[in-house]
PDB file of C-alpha atoms in Angstrom:
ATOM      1  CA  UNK A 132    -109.165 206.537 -27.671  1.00  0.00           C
ATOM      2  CA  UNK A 133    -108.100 204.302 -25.098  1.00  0.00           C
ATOM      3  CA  UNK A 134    -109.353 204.607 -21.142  1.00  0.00           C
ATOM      4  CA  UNK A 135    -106.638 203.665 -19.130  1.00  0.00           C
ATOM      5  CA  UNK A 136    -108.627 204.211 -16.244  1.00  0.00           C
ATOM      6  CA  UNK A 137    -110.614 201.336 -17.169  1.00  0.00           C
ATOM      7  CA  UNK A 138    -108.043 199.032 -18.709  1.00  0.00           C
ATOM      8  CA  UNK A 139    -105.455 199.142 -15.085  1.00  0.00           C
ATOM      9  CA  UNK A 140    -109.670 198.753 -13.107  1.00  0.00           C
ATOM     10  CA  UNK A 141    -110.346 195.319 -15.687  1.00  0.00           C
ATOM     11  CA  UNK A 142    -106.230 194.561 -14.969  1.00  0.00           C
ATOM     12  CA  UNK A 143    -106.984 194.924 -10.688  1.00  0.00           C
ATOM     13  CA  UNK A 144    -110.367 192.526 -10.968  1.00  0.00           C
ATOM     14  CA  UNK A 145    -108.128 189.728 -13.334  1.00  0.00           C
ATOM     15  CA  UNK A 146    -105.387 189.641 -10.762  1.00  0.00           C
ATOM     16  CA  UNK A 147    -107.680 189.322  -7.848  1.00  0.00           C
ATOM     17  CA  UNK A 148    -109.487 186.531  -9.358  1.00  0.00           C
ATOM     18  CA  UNK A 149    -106.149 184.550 -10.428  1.00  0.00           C
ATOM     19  CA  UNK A 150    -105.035 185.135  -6.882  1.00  0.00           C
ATOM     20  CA  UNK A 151    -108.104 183.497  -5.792  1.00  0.00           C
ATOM     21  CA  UNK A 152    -108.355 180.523  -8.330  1.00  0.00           C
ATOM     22  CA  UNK A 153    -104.215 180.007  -7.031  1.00  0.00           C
ATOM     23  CA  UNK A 154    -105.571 180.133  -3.345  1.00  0.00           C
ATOM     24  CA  UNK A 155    -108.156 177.226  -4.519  1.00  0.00           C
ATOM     25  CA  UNK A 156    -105.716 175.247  -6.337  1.00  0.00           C
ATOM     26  CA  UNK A 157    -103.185 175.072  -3.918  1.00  0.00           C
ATOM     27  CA  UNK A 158    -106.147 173.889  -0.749  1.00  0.00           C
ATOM     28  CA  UNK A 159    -107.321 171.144  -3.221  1.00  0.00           C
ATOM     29  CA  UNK A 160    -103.650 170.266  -3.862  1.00  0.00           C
ATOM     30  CA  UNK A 161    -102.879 170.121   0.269  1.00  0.00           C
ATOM     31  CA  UNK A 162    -105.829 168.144   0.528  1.00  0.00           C
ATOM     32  CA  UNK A 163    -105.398 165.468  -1.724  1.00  0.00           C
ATOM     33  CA  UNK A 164    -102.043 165.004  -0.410  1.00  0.00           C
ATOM     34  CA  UNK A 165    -103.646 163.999   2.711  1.00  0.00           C
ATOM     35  CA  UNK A 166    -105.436 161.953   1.321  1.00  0.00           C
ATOM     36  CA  UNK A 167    -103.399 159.942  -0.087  1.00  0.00           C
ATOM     37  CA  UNK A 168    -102.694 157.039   2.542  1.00  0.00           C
ATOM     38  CA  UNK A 169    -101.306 153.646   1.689  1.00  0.00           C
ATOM     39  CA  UNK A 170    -103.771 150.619   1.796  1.00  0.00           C
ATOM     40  CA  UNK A 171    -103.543 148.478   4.466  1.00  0.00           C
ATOM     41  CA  UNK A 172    -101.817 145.737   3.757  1.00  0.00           C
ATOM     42  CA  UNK A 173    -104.953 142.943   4.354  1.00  0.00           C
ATOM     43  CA  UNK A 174    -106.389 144.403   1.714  1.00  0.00           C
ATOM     44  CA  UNK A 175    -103.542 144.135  -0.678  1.00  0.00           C
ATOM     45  CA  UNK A 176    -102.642 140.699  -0.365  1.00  0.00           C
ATOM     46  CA  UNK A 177     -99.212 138.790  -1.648  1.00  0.00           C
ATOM     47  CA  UNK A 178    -101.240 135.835  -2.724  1.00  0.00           C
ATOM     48  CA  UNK A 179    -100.906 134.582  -6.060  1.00  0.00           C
ATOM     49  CA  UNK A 180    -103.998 135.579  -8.423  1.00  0.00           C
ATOM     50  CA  UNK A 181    -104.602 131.704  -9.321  1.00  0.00           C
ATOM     51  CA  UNK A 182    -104.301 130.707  -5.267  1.00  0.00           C
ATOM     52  CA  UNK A 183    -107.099 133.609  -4.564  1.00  0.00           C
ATOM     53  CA  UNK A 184    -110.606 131.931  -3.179  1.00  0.00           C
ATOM     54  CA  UNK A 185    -113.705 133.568  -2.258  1.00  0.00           C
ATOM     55  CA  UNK A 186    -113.569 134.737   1.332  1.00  0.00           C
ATOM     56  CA  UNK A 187    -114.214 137.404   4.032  1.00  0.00           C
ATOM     57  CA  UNK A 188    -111.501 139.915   4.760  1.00  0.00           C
ATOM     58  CA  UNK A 189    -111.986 140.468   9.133  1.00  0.00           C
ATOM     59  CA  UNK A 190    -110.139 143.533   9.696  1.00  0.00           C
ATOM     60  CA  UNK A 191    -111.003 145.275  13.273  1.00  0.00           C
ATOM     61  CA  UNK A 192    -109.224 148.213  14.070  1.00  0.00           C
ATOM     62  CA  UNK A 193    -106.534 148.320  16.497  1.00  0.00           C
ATOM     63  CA  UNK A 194    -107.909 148.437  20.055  1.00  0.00           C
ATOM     64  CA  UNK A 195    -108.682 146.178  22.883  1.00  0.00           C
ATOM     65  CA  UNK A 196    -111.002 143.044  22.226  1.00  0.00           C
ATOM     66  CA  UNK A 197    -114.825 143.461  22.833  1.00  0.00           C
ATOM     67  CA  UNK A 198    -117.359 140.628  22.572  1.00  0.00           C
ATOM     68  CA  UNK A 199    -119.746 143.599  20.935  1.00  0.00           C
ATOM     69  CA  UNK A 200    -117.535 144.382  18.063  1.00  0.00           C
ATOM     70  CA  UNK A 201    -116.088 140.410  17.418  1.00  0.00           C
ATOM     71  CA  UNK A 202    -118.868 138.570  15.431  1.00  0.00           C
ATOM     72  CA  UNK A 203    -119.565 135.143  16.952  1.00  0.00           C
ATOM     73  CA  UNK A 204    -118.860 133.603  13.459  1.00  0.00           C
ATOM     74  CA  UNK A 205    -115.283 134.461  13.931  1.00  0.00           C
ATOM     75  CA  UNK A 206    -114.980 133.252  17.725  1.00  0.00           C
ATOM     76  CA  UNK A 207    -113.402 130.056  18.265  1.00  0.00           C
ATOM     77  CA  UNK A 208    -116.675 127.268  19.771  1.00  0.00           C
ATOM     78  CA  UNK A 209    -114.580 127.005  22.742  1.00  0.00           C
ATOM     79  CA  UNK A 210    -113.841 130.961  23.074  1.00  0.00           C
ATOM     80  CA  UNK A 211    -114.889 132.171  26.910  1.00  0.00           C
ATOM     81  CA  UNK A 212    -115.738 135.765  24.391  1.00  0.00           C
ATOM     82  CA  UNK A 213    -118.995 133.199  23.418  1.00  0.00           C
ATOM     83  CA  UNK A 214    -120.411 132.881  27.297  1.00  0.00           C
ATOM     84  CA  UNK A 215    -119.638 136.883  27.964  1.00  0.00           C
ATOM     85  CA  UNK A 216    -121.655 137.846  24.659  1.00  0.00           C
ATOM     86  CA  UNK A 217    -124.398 135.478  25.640  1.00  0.00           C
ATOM     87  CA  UNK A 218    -124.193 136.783  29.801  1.00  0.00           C
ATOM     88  CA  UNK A 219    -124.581 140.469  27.998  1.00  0.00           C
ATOM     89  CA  UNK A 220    -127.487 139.468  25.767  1.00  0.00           C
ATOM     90  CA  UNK A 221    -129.410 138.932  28.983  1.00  0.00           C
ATOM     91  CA  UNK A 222    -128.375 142.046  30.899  1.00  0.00           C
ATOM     92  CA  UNK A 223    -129.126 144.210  28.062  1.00  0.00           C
ATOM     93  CA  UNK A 224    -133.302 143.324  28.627  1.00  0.00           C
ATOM     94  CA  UNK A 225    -133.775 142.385  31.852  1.00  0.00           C
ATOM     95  CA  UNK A 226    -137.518 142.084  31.299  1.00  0.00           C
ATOM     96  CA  UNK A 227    -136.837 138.691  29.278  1.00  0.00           C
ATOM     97  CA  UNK A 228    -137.147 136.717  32.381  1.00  0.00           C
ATOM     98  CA  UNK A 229    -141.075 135.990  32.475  1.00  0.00           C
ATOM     99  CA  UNK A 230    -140.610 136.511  36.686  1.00  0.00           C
ATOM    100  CA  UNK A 231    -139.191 140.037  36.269  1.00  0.00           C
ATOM    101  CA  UNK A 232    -141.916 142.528  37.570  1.00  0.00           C
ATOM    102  CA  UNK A 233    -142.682 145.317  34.575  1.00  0.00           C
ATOM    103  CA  UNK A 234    -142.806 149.076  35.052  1.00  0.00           C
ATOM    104  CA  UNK A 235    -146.093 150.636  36.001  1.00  0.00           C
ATOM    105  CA  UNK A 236    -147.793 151.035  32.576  1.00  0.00           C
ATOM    106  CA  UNK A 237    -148.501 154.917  31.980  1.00  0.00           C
ATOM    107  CA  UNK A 238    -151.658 154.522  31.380  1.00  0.00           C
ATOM    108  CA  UNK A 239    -154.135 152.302  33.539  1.00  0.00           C
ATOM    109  CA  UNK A 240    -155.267 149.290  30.966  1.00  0.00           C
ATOM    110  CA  UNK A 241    -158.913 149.401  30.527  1.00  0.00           C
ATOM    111  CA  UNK A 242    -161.210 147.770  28.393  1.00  0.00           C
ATOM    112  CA  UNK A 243    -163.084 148.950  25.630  1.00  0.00           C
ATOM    113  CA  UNK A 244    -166.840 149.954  25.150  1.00  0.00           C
ATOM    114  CA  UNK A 245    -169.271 148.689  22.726  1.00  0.00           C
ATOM    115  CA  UNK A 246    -172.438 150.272  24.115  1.00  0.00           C
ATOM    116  CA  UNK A 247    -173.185 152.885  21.905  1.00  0.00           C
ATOM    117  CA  UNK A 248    -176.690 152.139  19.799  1.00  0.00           C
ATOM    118  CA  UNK A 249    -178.561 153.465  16.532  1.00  0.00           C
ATOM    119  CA  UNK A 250    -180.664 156.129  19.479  1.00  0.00           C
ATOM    120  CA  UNK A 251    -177.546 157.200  20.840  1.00  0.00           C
ATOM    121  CA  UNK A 252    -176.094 157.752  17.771  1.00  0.00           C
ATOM    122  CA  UNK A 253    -179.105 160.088  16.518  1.00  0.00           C
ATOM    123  CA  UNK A 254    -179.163 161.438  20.060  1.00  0.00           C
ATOM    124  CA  UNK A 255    -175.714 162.603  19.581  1.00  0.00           C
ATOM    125  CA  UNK A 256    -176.069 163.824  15.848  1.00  0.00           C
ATOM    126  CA  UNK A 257    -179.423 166.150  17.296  1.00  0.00           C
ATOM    127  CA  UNK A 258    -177.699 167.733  20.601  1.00  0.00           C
ATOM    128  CA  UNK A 259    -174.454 168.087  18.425  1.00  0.00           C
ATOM    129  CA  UNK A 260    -176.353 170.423  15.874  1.00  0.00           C
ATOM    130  CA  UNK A 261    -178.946 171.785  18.163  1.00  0.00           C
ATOM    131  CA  UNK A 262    -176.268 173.582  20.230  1.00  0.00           C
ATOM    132  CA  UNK A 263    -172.414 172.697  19.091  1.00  0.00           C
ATOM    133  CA  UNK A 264    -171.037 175.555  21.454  1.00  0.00           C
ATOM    134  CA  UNK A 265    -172.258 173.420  24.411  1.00  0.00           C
ATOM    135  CA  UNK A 266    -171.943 170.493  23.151  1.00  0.00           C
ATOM    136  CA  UNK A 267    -168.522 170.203  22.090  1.00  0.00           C
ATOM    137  CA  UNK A 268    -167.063 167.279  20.830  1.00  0.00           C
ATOM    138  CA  UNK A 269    -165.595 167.104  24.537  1.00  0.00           C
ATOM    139  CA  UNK A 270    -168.516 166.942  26.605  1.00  0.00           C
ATOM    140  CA  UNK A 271    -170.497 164.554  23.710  1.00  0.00           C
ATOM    141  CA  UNK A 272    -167.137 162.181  24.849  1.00  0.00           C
ATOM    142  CA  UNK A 273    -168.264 162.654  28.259  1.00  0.00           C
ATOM    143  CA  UNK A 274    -171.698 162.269  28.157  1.00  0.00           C
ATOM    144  CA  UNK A 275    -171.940 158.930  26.436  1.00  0.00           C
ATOM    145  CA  UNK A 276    -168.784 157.647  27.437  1.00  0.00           C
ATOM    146  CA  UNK A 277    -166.589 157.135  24.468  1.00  0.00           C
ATOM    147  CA  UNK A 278    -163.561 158.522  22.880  1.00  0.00           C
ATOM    148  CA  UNK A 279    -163.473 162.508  20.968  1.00  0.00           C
ATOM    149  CA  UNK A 280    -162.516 160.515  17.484  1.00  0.00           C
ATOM    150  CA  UNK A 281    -165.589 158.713  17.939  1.00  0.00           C
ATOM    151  CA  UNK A 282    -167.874 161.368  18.183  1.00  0.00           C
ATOM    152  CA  UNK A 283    -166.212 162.905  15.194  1.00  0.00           C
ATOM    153  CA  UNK A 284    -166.992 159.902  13.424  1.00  0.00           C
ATOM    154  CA  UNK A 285    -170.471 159.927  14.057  1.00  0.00           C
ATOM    155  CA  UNK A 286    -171.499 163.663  14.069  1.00  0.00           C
ATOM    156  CA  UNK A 287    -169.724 166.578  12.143  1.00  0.00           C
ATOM    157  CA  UNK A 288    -169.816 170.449  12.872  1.00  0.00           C
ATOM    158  CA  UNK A 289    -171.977 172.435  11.012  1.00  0.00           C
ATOM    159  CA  UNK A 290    -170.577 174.867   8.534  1.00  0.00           C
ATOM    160  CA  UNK A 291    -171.842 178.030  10.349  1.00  0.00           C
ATOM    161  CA  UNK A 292    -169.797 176.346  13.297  1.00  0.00           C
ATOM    162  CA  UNK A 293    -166.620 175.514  11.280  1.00  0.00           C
ATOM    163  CA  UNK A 294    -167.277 179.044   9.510  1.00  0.00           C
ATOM    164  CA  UNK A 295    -166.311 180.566  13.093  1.00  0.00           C
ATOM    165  CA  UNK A 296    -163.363 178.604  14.184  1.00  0.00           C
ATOM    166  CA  UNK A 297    -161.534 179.580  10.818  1.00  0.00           C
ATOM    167  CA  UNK A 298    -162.236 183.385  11.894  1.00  0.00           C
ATOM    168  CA  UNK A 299    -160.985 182.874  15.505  1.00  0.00           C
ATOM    169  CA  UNK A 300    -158.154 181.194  13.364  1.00  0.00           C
ATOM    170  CA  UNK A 301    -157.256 184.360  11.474  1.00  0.00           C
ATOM    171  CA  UNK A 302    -157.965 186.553  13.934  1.00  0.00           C
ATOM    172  CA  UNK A 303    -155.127 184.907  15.792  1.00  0.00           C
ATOM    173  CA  UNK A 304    -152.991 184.709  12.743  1.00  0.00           C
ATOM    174  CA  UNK A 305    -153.294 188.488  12.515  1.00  0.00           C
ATOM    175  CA  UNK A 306    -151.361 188.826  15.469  1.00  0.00           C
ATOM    176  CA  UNK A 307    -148.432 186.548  14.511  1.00  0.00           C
ATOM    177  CA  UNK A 308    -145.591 188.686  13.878  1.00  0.00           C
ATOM    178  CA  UNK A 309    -143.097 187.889  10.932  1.00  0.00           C
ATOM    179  CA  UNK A 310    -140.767 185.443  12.075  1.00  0.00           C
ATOM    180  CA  UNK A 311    -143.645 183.767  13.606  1.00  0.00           C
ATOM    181  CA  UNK A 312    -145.871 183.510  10.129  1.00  0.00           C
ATOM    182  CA  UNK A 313    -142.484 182.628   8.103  1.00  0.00           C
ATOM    183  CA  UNK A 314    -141.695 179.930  10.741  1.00  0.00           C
ATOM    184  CA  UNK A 315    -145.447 178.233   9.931  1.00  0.00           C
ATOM    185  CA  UNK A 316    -144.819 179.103   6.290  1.00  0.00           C
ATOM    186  CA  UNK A 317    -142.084 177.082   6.311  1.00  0.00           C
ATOM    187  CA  UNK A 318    -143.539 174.200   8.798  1.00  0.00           C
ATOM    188  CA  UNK A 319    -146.589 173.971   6.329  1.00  0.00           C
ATOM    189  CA  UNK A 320    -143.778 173.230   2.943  1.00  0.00           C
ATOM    190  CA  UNK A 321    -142.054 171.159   4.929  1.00  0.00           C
ATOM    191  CA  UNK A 322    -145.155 168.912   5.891  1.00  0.00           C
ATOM    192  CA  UNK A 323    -146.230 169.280   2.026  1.00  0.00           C
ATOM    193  CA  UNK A 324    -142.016 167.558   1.132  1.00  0.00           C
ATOM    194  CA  UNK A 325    -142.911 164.695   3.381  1.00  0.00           C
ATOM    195  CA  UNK A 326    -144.906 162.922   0.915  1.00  0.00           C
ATOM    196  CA  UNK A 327    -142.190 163.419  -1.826  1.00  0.00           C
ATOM    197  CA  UNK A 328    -139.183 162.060  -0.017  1.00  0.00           C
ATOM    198  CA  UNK A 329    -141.008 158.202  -0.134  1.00  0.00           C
TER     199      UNK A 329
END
């Protein structure tokens, strides 16, 4: 017995797709009408294939002359374009003149330190794991007068100590919200692609 039901229900779903595939067909048509734009003329030449040489097709669009966009291989030696592009060169850093004052640097220049010895070292490494909540990485920096990668170069945290940032850690985490755990989710794959895209 045959559903009709079903058969006019297939008949509706056929005709909407055709309709759709039509719709597509006729866009991709429009488009590559479009596209289809004759080739400028340079590129096309009327030379004779046994009269064609090697050379470089210089084809700049049609606005007004700029030294920027001319190369200098295609100026003329006596071109004025030459002086301008070389007048721009040095107006484009005007810190190449040795006479020019520099910017304030951000930071004040200082020198570096190289007065650390073996005692200091194991004087570090002993206050470091007699009492790491006072003497934080910061103060060590402080105290002997040397830079926070240093001292974690010489002197790691315990594991007790370590054991207690990563709970402060989660119990921070366990207030993050959702968008705010996908959002570091998605940070921490994106950090793991870096690697990959070399």
């Amino acid at each position: 017995m045959l559903n009709y039901e079903k058969v006019t229900d297939e008949a509706k779903a056929m005709a909407v797709r055709c309709a759709a595939s039509r719709r597509h067909e006729s866009s991709a048509r429009r488009t590559t009408k479009r596209l289809r734009v004759k080739t400028d003329p340079t590129f096309t030449s009327s030379i004779p294939a046994d009269q064609l040489q090697d050379h470089v097709v210089f084809n700049p669009p049609s606005s007004a002359p700029s030294s920027y966009h001319t190369p200098v291989a295609f100026l003329p030696p006596n071109d004025p374009r030459r002086a301008l592009l070389s007048q721009s060169h040095e107006r484009a850093n005007p810190y190449s003149n040795p006479d020019k004052r520099l910017p304030p640097p951000v930071r004040q220049p200082y020198e570096k330190k190289y007065h650390l010895k073996e005692e200091d070292l194991a004087e570090i490494r002993r206050l470091r794991r007699e009492d790491p909540s006072k003497w934080t990485r910061i103060q060590l920096a402080k105290k002997f007068e040397c830079s926070q990668f240093y001292i974690a170069l010489v002197c790691e945290a315990s594991q007790e100590r370590k054991a207690q940032h990563r709970e402060a850690l989660e119990a921070v985490k366990s207030r993050w919200g959702k968008k705010r755990r996908y959002a570091r989710e998605d940070r921490q794959r994106r950090k793991e692609l870096w690697g990959q895209d070399a």
